Amino acid sequence: MRNTPAEAQSCILMVDDNAANLGILSATLNNPQRRILAATSGAEALSIVREVLPDLILLDIVMPGMSGFDVIRELKSNPGTADVPVIFLSALSHPDDVVDGLRAGALDYIVKPFNAEEVEARVTNHLRLRKLELQREKQNARLELLNDRVLQTMREAVMGLDSEGRIVFANQAAVELLRAGDADALIGVYCDSLLDSKEPIDHMLKQTGQPAVHHFEAQTRGDNGEPLPLECSVAAVQGKADAQGSVLVVRDISERVKAANALRSAHDKVLQSHRALQQAQEKLIQAARMESVGQLAAGVAHETKNPLAIIQLGVEYLLDNEPHNETDQQVLEDIAEAVRRADTVVKGLMDFARESRIEAQAVDINRLIETSLSLIRHEARSRDIKVHSRLADKLPKFMADKDKISQVLVNLLMNATQSIGKNGEIDIITCYEKASRELLLDVPDKLHLSDRPLLQIIIQDNGGGIAEHDLRRLFDPFFTTKPVGEGTGLGLSVSRNIVQMHGGWLLLRNRSQKQGAEAILLFPVEENQAT
Amino acid sequence: MKKRILVIDDEAALTRMMKLNIEASGNYEVRTENSGKNAITAAREFRPDMIFLDVMMPDKSGDDVAADLKQDPVLKHIPFVFLTAIVTNEETGGHASEISGNTFLAKPVKKEELIATIEKFTA
Ligand SMILES: Nc1ncnc2c1ncn2[C@@H]1O[C@H](COP(=O)(O)OP(=O)(O)O)[C@@H](O)[C@H]1O
Ligand SMILES: [Mg+2]
């Protein structure tokens, strides 16, 4: 290991085979800020240099053994010493000699015999230059380190490109963004092969004039091959006349794009629920209106029926109280008829105000199922859902409100298709038999549905089934697990009401053997109507 | 002796018509009362064999009068029938009908039904 000269001191090595010369030189240069070393041969000089790296070497050319040229060649061939400044000090004064000396790598050439002041001035200058040189090197090293730190800590990917668009350096962020193992894997790669941009990068750079920095969007592939949106900036590193390459900065903006998309879809959802709210509000207003019609009807009925009762009884009293002539008789009968008509009108109003009633007629339930199926067939087909029916062929005549039962079937079939979503199967089964004991556990006793054959309609799906904790709430009005706008939560409660109006019961449960849910409709049928 | 019928309804013209029609048959004596509040007093004095009771009366509803009747040691055995304007004839089946243990007649009531009901309850 060589020692470097103490910080404050400059170290000068004099090499001359003539000891007298060394003495004069030493006297000339001596100064407390300098440490002066001397060698009387080239070999000695090199061995000193191996120990101590001087800031300046004053080298005689003509020496026995190694010449000054040999020494400088040796110094230049070693990277550790190549930078040490050398001044030739020689009696060879021909301009060719001077040129040879400078060509060999000397910084300066002083002809002997020398002028002491000139030597001193030149040495001082060279030492100062050397000092500056060392400082600059140190600074460069620091800057390089700093540069590297900055690049490596940046979140943005930074790459240097050569004039052909090949990567010459890449920071860690670039390595990560471009899914390269390490920076070396990126070196030499054409940047365009990693980034998809609308316009090739070198095109952008070749555009003359402003702006010096081009911003553009590009894409690369993420871990799973998904496209990652990027925002890039590229600037040419300008030489004197033409570009010597460029610096490219790349930001991954997928989070930003994702956030923007999320914001947009949240906005859509707000709009959607706003619309749903509006609809609900309209329904409420409608319901409130109906309720006040109901109250109005009751009031009208009360206020109308009392006078009607008075007229009715008055007319009847007069009719019974003979004798009257034919005209009186006719008048009284006309009044009685008018009372009957007015009573009918009031009754109609009350019926309208009340929950609508069922209009029962003999219904062929299998036919009704076919009709209801045709209403959902399109929906089922578009979801790749197959519907199979297994309908018993001897079923009793069923007194029911066709439209309302069809409404129930459509509700249940829609629930089944919605639960399946896509690609599945629905089975519809009808039969006329007693309900199983297990099934009857869920049927209110007061319906008296046990111990007698029942008309049963079963709708099975292979969808997601019902979550345990939802089972009790399925029939609550407005209970739904579907997104706003898709479910009202009224289907099952209305359906059960309708079934109850027919004296029957509606159940929904998970299937025991298979995946999915089943809806079961139980209807009592009068025995004598069985065929 | 004629059977006594008490008719309680806030509508005076209606009670008048009922009295005329029921008494016209010759078998009954009718007293009318137009205040729900006075119903019990009237019943105590008159001791009817049967009572017609309007459901909706402004000072005291038929329901409340009925509850008092059932509580009264003297009156509790007297049968009563509600007169109502808000149940339709169709719902009562056109006859006096039972709804949760009580008998209702829908207005406007026909003389024929009135007499049939009285006969049934005073037999
Ligand atoms: N076949 C089925 N499979 C699974 N869950 C169902 C099925 N039918 C109904 N449900 C559940 O019952 C809830 C209420 O149904 P419903 O009253 O018809 O209202 P909606 O269909 O509008 O949600 C549904 O949101 C769903 O959670
Ligand atoms: Mg539904």
PDB file of N, CA, C and O and ligand atoms in Angstrom, chain A residues 411-420 459-467 470 473-483 486-495 508-510 516-519, ligand 1:
ATOM      1  N   ASN A 411     -92.585 -14.595 -10.829  1.00  0.00           N
ATOM      2  CA  ASN A 411     -91.715 -14.114  -9.744  1.00  0.00           C
ATOM      3  C   ASN A 411     -90.700 -15.171  -9.343  1.00  0.00           C
ATOM      4  O   ASN A 411     -89.503 -14.905  -9.221  1.00  0.00           O
ATOM      5  N   LEU A 412     -91.200 -16.398  -9.112  1.00  0.00           N
ATOM      6  CA  LEU A 412     -90.324 -17.458  -8.629  1.00  0.00           C
ATOM      7  C   LEU A 412     -89.329 -17.876  -9.699  1.00  0.00           C
ATOM      8  O   LEU A 412     -88.156 -18.133  -9.416  1.00  0.00           O
ATOM      9  N   LEU A 413     -89.789 -17.925 -10.945  1.00  0.00           N
ATOM     10  CA  LEU A 413     -88.884 -18.302 -12.033  1.00  0.00           C
ATOM     11  C   LEU A 413     -87.809 -17.240 -12.238  1.00  0.00           C
ATOM     12  O   LEU A 413     -86.646 -17.560 -12.491  1.00  0.00           O
ATOM     13  N   MET A 414     -88.181 -15.976 -12.100  1.00  0.00           N
ATOM     14  CA  MET A 414     -87.192 -14.901 -12.233  1.00  0.00           C
ATOM     15  C   MET A 414     -86.163 -14.993 -11.114  1.00  0.00           C
ATOM     16  O   MET A 414     -84.965 -14.822 -11.338  1.00  0.00           O
ATOM     17  N   ASN A 415     -86.625 -15.252  -9.911  1.00  0.00           N
ATOM     18  CA  ASN A 415     -85.687 -15.428  -8.793  1.00  0.00           C
ATOM     19  C   ASN A 415     -84.709 -16.554  -9.095  1.00  0.00           C
ATOM     20  O   ASN A 415     -83.507 -16.441  -8.843  1.00  0.00           O
ATOM     21  N   ALA A 416     -85.233 -17.659  -9.635  1.00  0.00           N
ATOM     22  CA  ALA A 416     -84.373 -18.805  -9.944  1.00  0.00           C
ATOM     23  C   ALA A 416     -83.337 -18.415 -10.997  1.00  0.00           C
ATOM     24  O   ALA A 416     -82.145 -18.693 -10.829  1.00  0.00           O
ATOM     25  N   THR A 417     -83.768 -17.742 -12.060  1.00  0.00           N
ATOM     26  CA  THR A 417     -82.787 -17.374 -13.098  1.00  0.00           C
ATOM     27  C   THR A 417     -81.777 -16.385 -12.542  1.00  0.00           C
ATOM     28  O   THR A 417     -80.587 -16.487 -12.819  1.00  0.00           O
ATOM     29  N   GLN A 418     -82.229 -15.460 -11.717  1.00  0.00           N
ATOM     30  CA  GLN A 418     -81.293 -14.479 -11.160  1.00  0.00           C
ATOM     31  C   GLN A 418     -80.295 -15.145 -10.226  1.00  0.00           C
ATOM     32  O   GLN A 418     -79.134 -14.751 -10.156  1.00  0.00           O
ATOM     33  N   SER A 419     -80.764 -16.169  -9.514  1.00  0.00           N
ATOM     34  CA  SER A 419     -79.857 -16.850  -8.592  1.00  0.00           C
ATOM     35  C   SER A 419     -78.815 -17.659  -9.372  1.00  0.00           C
ATOM     36  O   SER A 419     -77.668 -17.768  -8.963  1.00  0.00           O
ATOM     37  N   ILE A 420     -79.232 -18.217 -10.505  1.00  0.00           N
ATOM     38  CA  ILE A 420     -78.274 -18.966 -11.336  1.00  0.00           C
ATOM     39  C   ILE A 420     -77.297 -18.013 -11.998  1.00  0.00           C
ATOM     40  O   ILE A 420     -76.102 -18.269 -12.065  1.00  0.00           O
ATOM     41  N   ILE A 459     -90.414 -25.510  -7.874  1.00  0.00           N
ATOM     42  CA  ILE A 459     -89.486 -24.894  -8.831  1.00  0.00           C
ATOM     43  C   ILE A 459     -88.076 -24.970  -8.253  1.00  0.00           C
ATOM     44  O   ILE A 459     -87.791 -24.360  -7.226  1.00  0.00           O
ATOM     45  N   GLN A 460     -87.233 -25.767  -8.909  1.00  0.00           N
ATOM     46  CA  GLN A 460     -85.874 -25.967  -8.378  1.00  0.00           C
ATOM     47  C   GLN A 460     -84.846 -25.307  -9.292  1.00  0.00           C
ATOM     48  O   GLN A 460     -84.994 -25.350 -10.506  1.00  0.00           O
ATOM     49  N   ASP A 461     -83.835 -24.723  -8.689  1.00  0.00           N
ATOM     50  CA  ASP A 461     -82.752 -24.181  -9.513  1.00  0.00           C
ATOM     51  C   ASP A 461     -81.420 -24.715  -9.004  1.00  0.00           C
ATOM     52  O   ASP A 461     -81.351 -25.269  -7.904  1.00  0.00           O
ATOM     53  N   ASN A 462     -80.378 -24.574  -9.781  1.00  0.00           N
ATOM     54  CA  ASN A 462     -79.041 -24.970  -9.285  1.00  0.00           C
ATOM     55  C   ASN A 462     -78.132 -23.742  -9.139  1.00  0.00           C
ATOM     56  O   ASN A 462     -76.962 -23.769  -9.467  1.00  0.00           O
ATOM     57  N   GLY A 463     -78.750 -22.668  -8.651  1.00  0.00           N
ATOM     58  CA  GLY A 463     -78.000 -21.429  -8.433  1.00  0.00           C
ATOM     59  C   GLY A 463     -77.294 -21.423  -7.088  1.00  0.00           C
ATOM     60  O   GLY A 463     -77.014 -22.475  -6.510  1.00  0.00           O
ATOM     61  N   GLY A 464     -77.043 -20.246  -6.585  1.00  0.00           N
ATOM     62  CA  GLY A 464     -76.216 -20.091  -5.389  1.00  0.00           C
ATOM     63  C   GLY A 464     -76.878 -20.474  -4.078  1.00  0.00           C
ATOM     64  O   GLY A 464     -76.222 -20.557  -3.045  1.00  0.00           O
ATOM     65  N   GLY A 465     -78.192 -20.705  -4.097  1.00  0.00           N
ATOM     66  CA  GLY A 465     -78.873 -21.053  -2.854  1.00  0.00           C
ATOM     67  C   GLY A 465     -79.040 -19.848  -1.941  1.00  0.00           C
ATOM     68  O   GLY A 465     -78.739 -18.714  -2.328  1.00  0.00           O
ATOM     69  N   ILE A 466     -79.501 -20.113  -0.718  1.00  0.00           N
ATOM     70  CA  ILE A 466     -79.829 -19.025   0.215  1.00  0.00           C
ATOM     71  C   ILE A 466     -78.891 -19.105   1.410  1.00  0.00           C
ATOM     72  O   ILE A 466     -78.655 -20.186   1.952  1.00  0.00           O
ATOM     73  N   ALA A 467     -78.349 -17.964   1.805  1.00  0.00           N
ATOM     74  CA  ALA A 467     -77.471 -17.943   2.976  1.00  0.00           C
ATOM     75  C   ALA A 467     -78.304 -18.227   4.227  1.00  0.00           C
ATOM     76  O   ALA A 467     -79.442 -17.766   4.346  1.00  0.00           O
ATOM     77  N   ASP A 470     -80.212 -15.521   5.910  1.00  0.00           N
ATOM     78  CA  ASP A 470     -81.267 -14.827   5.161  1.00  0.00           C
ATOM     79  C   ASP A 470     -82.577 -15.603   5.189  1.00  0.00           C
ATOM     80  O   ASP A 470     -83.631 -15.063   4.880  1.00  0.00           O
ATOM     81  N   ARG A 473     -85.724 -14.146   6.586  1.00  0.00           N
ATOM     82  CA  ARG A 473     -86.181 -12.822   6.166  1.00  0.00           C
ATOM     83  C   ARG A 473     -86.658 -12.765   4.725  1.00  0.00           C
ATOM     84  O   ARG A 473     -87.108 -11.745   4.246  1.00  0.00           O
ATOM     85  N   LEU A 474     -86.536 -13.914   4.029  1.00  0.00           N
ATOM     86  CA  LEU A 474     -86.869 -13.936   2.594  1.00  0.00           C
ATOM     87  C   LEU A 474     -88.224 -13.317   2.279  1.00  0.00           C
ATOM     88  O   LEU A 474     -88.389 -12.636   1.279  1.00  0.00           O
ATOM     89  N   PHE A 475     -89.194 -13.577   3.152  1.00  0.00           N
ATOM     90  CA  PHE A 475     -90.555 -13.155   2.837  1.00  0.00           C
ATOM     91  C   PHE A 475     -90.897 -11.782   3.410  1.00  0.00           C
ATOM     92  O   PHE A 475     -92.025 -11.334   3.301  1.00  0.00           O
ATOM     93  N   ASP A 476     -89.923 -11.142   4.050  1.00  0.00           N
ATOM     94  CA  ASP A 476     -90.180  -9.787   4.538  1.00  0.00           C
ATOM     95  C   ASP A 476     -90.304  -8.857   3.337  1.00  0.00           C
ATOM     96  O   ASP A 476     -89.490  -8.922   2.422  1.00  0.00           O
ATOM     97  N   PRO A 477     -91.319  -7.996   3.359  1.00  0.00           N
ATOM     98  CA  PRO A 477     -91.411  -7.040   2.252  1.00  0.00           C
ATOM     99  C   PRO A 477     -90.125  -6.218   2.202  1.00  0.00           C
ATOM    100  O   PRO A 477     -89.589  -5.848   3.252  1.00  0.00           O
ATOM    101  N   PHE A 478     -89.640  -5.969   1.030  1.00  0.00           N
ATOM    102  CA  PHE A 478     -88.449  -5.157   0.772  1.00  0.00           C
ATOM    103  C   PHE A 478     -87.137  -5.854   1.132  1.00  0.00           C
ATOM    104  O   PHE A 478     -86.080  -5.277   0.996  1.00  0.00           O
ATOM    105  N   PHE A 479     -87.179  -7.104   1.578  1.00  0.00           N
ATOM    106  CA  PHE A 479     -85.902  -7.791   1.814  1.00  0.00           C
ATOM    107  C   PHE A 479     -85.353  -8.271   0.478  1.00  0.00           C
ATOM    108  O   PHE A 479     -86.003  -9.018  -0.247  1.00  0.00           O
ATOM    109  N   THR A 480     -84.140  -7.839   0.164  1.00  0.00           N
ATOM    110  CA  THR A 480     -83.499  -8.289  -1.070  1.00  0.00           C
ATOM    111  C   THR A 480     -82.000  -8.337  -0.879  1.00  0.00           C
ATOM    112  O   THR A 480     -81.449  -7.581  -0.075  1.00  0.00           O
ATOM    113  N   THR A 481     -81.355  -9.266  -1.560  1.00  0.00           N
ATOM    114  CA  THR A 481     -79.888  -9.299  -1.543  1.00  0.00           C
ATOM    115  C   THR A 481     -79.360  -8.839  -2.891  1.00  0.00           C
ATOM    116  O   THR A 481     -78.179  -8.937  -3.161  1.00  0.00           O
ATOM    117  N   LYS A 482     -80.273  -8.369  -3.732  1.00  0.00           N
ATOM    118  CA  LYS A 482     -79.849  -7.960  -5.070  1.00  0.00           C
ATOM    119  C   LYS A 482     -79.493  -6.482  -5.088  1.00  0.00           C
ATOM    120  O   LYS A 482     -79.985  -5.720  -4.269  1.00  0.00           O
ATOM    121  N   PRO A 483     -78.634  -6.096  -6.046  1.00  0.00           N
ATOM    122  CA  PRO A 483     -78.224  -4.693  -6.098  1.00  0.00           C
ATOM    123  C   PRO A 483     -79.406  -3.755  -6.368  1.00  0.00           C
ATOM    124  O   PRO A 483     -80.427  -4.187  -6.922  1.00  0.00           O
ATOM    125  N   GLU A 486     -82.057  -3.784  -9.184  1.00  0.00           N
ATOM    126  CA  GLU A 486     -82.299  -5.128  -9.698  1.00  0.00           C
ATOM    127  C   GLU A 486     -83.366  -5.847  -8.891  1.00  0.00           C
ATOM    128  O   GLU A 486     -84.143  -6.599  -9.431  1.00  0.00           O
ATOM    129  N   GLY A 487     -83.369  -5.617  -7.589  1.00  0.00           N
ATOM    130  CA  GLY A 487     -84.351  -6.301  -6.754  1.00  0.00           C
ATOM    131  C   GLY A 487     -85.198  -5.304  -5.980  1.00  0.00           C
ATOM    132  O   GLY A 487     -84.709  -4.268  -5.545  1.00  0.00           O
ATOM    133  N   THR A 488     -86.476  -5.628  -5.814  1.00  0.00           N
ATOM    134  CA  THR A 488     -87.343  -4.759  -5.013  1.00  0.00           C
ATOM    135  C   THR A 488     -87.590  -5.405  -3.662  1.00  0.00           C
ATOM    136  O   THR A 488     -87.994  -4.745  -2.717  1.00  0.00           O
ATOM    137  N   GLY A 489     -87.351  -6.718  -3.584  1.00  0.00           N
ATOM    138  CA  GLY A 489     -87.627  -7.424  -2.343  1.00  0.00           C
ATOM    139  C   GLY A 489     -89.103  -7.601  -2.080  1.00  0.00           C
ATOM    140  O   GLY A 489     -89.517  -7.927  -0.974  1.00  0.00           O
ATOM    141  N   LEU A 490     -89.935  -7.393  -3.102  1.00  0.00           N
ATOM    142  CA  LEU A 490     -91.382  -7.542  -2.912  1.00  0.00           C
ATOM    143  C   LEU A 490     -91.901  -8.843  -3.511  1.00  0.00           C
ATOM    144  O   LEU A 490     -92.998  -9.286  -3.181  1.00  0.00           O
ATOM    145  N   GLY A 491     -91.105  -9.455  -4.416  1.00  0.00           N
ATOM    146  CA  GLY A 491     -91.573 -10.633  -5.152  1.00  0.00           C
ATOM    147  C   GLY A 491     -92.130 -11.713  -4.239  1.00  0.00           C
ATOM    148  O   GLY A 491     -93.260 -12.171  -4.423  1.00  0.00           O
ATOM    149  N   LEU A 492     -91.339 -12.111  -3.240  1.00  0.00           N
ATOM    150  CA  LEU A 492     -91.758 -13.235  -2.407  1.00  0.00           C
ATOM    151  C   LEU A 492     -92.919 -12.869  -1.489  1.00  0.00           C
ATOM    152  O   LEU A 492     -93.828 -13.667  -1.291  1.00  0.00           O
ATOM    153  N   SER A 493     -92.908 -11.648  -0.932  1.00  0.00           N
ATOM    154  CA  SER A 493     -93.991 -11.318   0.002  1.00  0.00           C
ATOM    155  C   SER A 493     -95.325 -11.197  -0.733  1.00  0.00           C
ATOM    156  O   SER A 493     -96.351 -11.696  -0.273  1.00  0.00           O
ATOM    157  N   VAL A 494     -95.295 -10.576  -1.919  1.00  0.00           N
ATOM    158  CA  VAL A 494     -96.529 -10.493  -2.700  1.00  0.00           C
ATOM    159  C   VAL A 494     -96.980 -11.893  -3.108  1.00  0.00           C
ATOM    160  O   VAL A 494     -98.166 -12.238  -3.019  1.00  0.00           O
ATOM    161  N   SER A 495     -95.997 -12.717  -3.520  1.00  0.00           N
ATOM    162  CA  SER A 495     -96.348 -14.070  -3.962  1.00  0.00           C
ATOM    163  C   SER A 495     -96.997 -14.871  -2.831  1.00  0.00           C
ATOM    164  O   SER A 495     -97.990 -15.553  -3.025  1.00  0.00           O
ATOM    165  N   LEU A 508     -89.727 -21.374   0.557  1.00  0.00           N
ATOM    166  CA  LEU A 508     -88.484 -21.326  -0.223  1.00  0.00           C
ATOM    167  C   LEU A 508     -87.386 -21.869   0.668  1.00  0.00           C
ATOM    168  O   LEU A 508     -87.259 -21.460   1.821  1.00  0.00           O
ATOM    169  N   ARG A 509     -86.622 -22.811   0.169  1.00  0.00           N
ATOM    170  CA  ARG A 509     -85.558 -23.394   0.999  1.00  0.00           C
ATOM    171  C   ARG A 509     -84.426 -23.880   0.119  1.00  0.00           C
ATOM    172  O   ARG A 509     -84.568 -23.987  -1.104  1.00  0.00           O
ATOM    173  N   ASN A 510     -83.301 -24.216   0.726  1.00  0.00           N
ATOM    174  CA  ASN A 510     -82.195 -24.788  -0.024  1.00  0.00           C
ATOM    175  C   ASN A 510     -82.516 -26.244  -0.317  1.00  0.00           C
ATOM    176  O   ASN A 510     -83.155 -26.924   0.488  1.00  0.00           O
ATOM    177  N   GLY A 516     -78.366 -25.230  -4.789  1.00  0.00           N
ATOM    178  CA  GLY A 516     -79.459 -24.392  -5.265  1.00  0.00           C
ATOM    179  C   GLY A 516     -80.649 -24.371  -4.323  1.00  0.00           C
ATOM    180  O   GLY A 516     -80.621 -24.971  -3.244  1.00  0.00           O
ATOM    181  N   ALA A 517     -81.679 -23.660  -4.750  1.00  0.00           N
ATOM    182  CA  ALA A 517     -82.852 -23.475  -3.898  1.00  0.00           C
ATOM    183  C   ALA A 517     -84.073 -24.061  -4.583  1.00  0.00           C
ATOM    184  O   ALA A 517     -84.061 -24.343  -5.780  1.00  0.00           O
ATOM    185  N   GLU A 518     -85.148 -24.280  -3.771  1.00  0.00           N
ATOM    186  CA  GLU A 518     -86.404 -24.695  -4.370  1.00  0.00           C
ATOM    187  C   GLU A 518     -87.556 -23.949  -3.730  1.00  0.00           C
ATOM    188  O   GLU A 518     -87.588 -23.717  -2.533  1.00  0.00           O
ATOM    189  N   ALA A 519     -88.493 -23.532  -4.586  1.00  0.00           N
ATOM    190  CA  ALA A 519     -89.713 -22.889  -4.116  1.00  0.00           C
ATOM    191  C   ALA A 519     -90.813 -23.923  -4.215  1.00  0.00           C
ATOM    192  O   ALA A 519     -90.903 -24.652  -5.198  1.00  0.00           O
TER     193      ALA A 519
HETATM  194  N1  LIG C   1     -84.182 -19.138  -6.065  1.00  0.00           N
HETATM  195  C1  LIG C   1     -83.498 -18.423  -5.150  1.00  0.00           C
HETATM  196  N2  LIG C   1     -82.224 -18.760  -4.804  1.00  0.00           N
HETATM  197  C2  LIG C   1     -81.537 -18.058  -3.877  1.00  0.00           C
HETATM  198  N3  LIG C   1     -82.020 -16.969  -3.243  1.00  0.00           N
HETATM  199  C3  LIG C   1     -83.270 -16.572  -3.552  1.00  0.00           C
HETATM  200  C4  LIG C   1     -84.071 -17.264  -4.511  1.00  0.00           C
HETATM  201  N4  LIG C   1     -85.277 -16.637  -4.589  1.00  0.00           N
HETATM  202  C5  LIG C   1     -85.218 -15.601  -3.728  1.00  0.00           C
HETATM  203  N5  LIG C   1     -84.020 -15.543  -3.113  1.00  0.00           N
HETATM  204  C6  LIG C   1     -83.589 -14.563  -2.109  1.00  0.00           C
HETATM  205  O1  LIG C   1     -84.717 -13.920  -1.583  1.00  0.00           O
HETATM  206  C7  LIG C   1     -84.594 -12.511  -1.738  1.00  0.00           C
HETATM  207  C8  LIG C   1     -85.946 -11.873  -1.901  1.00  0.00           C
HETATM  208  O2  LIG C   1     -86.571 -12.288  -3.113  1.00  0.00           O
HETATM  209  P1  LIG C   1     -87.767 -11.437  -3.699  1.00  0.00           P
HETATM  210  O3  LIG C   1     -88.752 -11.190  -2.613  1.00  0.00           O
HETATM  211  O4  LIG C   1     -88.277 -12.108  -4.932  1.00  0.00           O
HETATM  212  O5  LIG C   1     -87.116 -10.054  -4.030  1.00  0.00           O
HETATM  213  P2  LIG C   1     -86.004  -9.692  -5.116  1.00  0.00           P
HETATM  214  O6  LIG C   1     -86.014 -10.804  -6.124  1.00  0.00           O
HETATM  215  O7  LIG C   1     -86.516  -8.419  -5.673  1.00  0.00           O
HETATM  216  O8  LIG C   1     -84.735  -9.561  -4.365  1.00  0.00           O
HETATM  217  C9  LIG C   1     -83.686 -12.363  -2.942  1.00  0.00           C
HETATM  218  O9  LIG C   1     -83.042 -11.120  -2.939  1.00  0.00           O
HETATM  219  C10 LIG C   1     -82.730 -13.515  -2.749  1.00  0.00           C
HETATM  220  O10 LIG C   1     -81.744 -13.194  -1.799  1.00  0.00           O
END
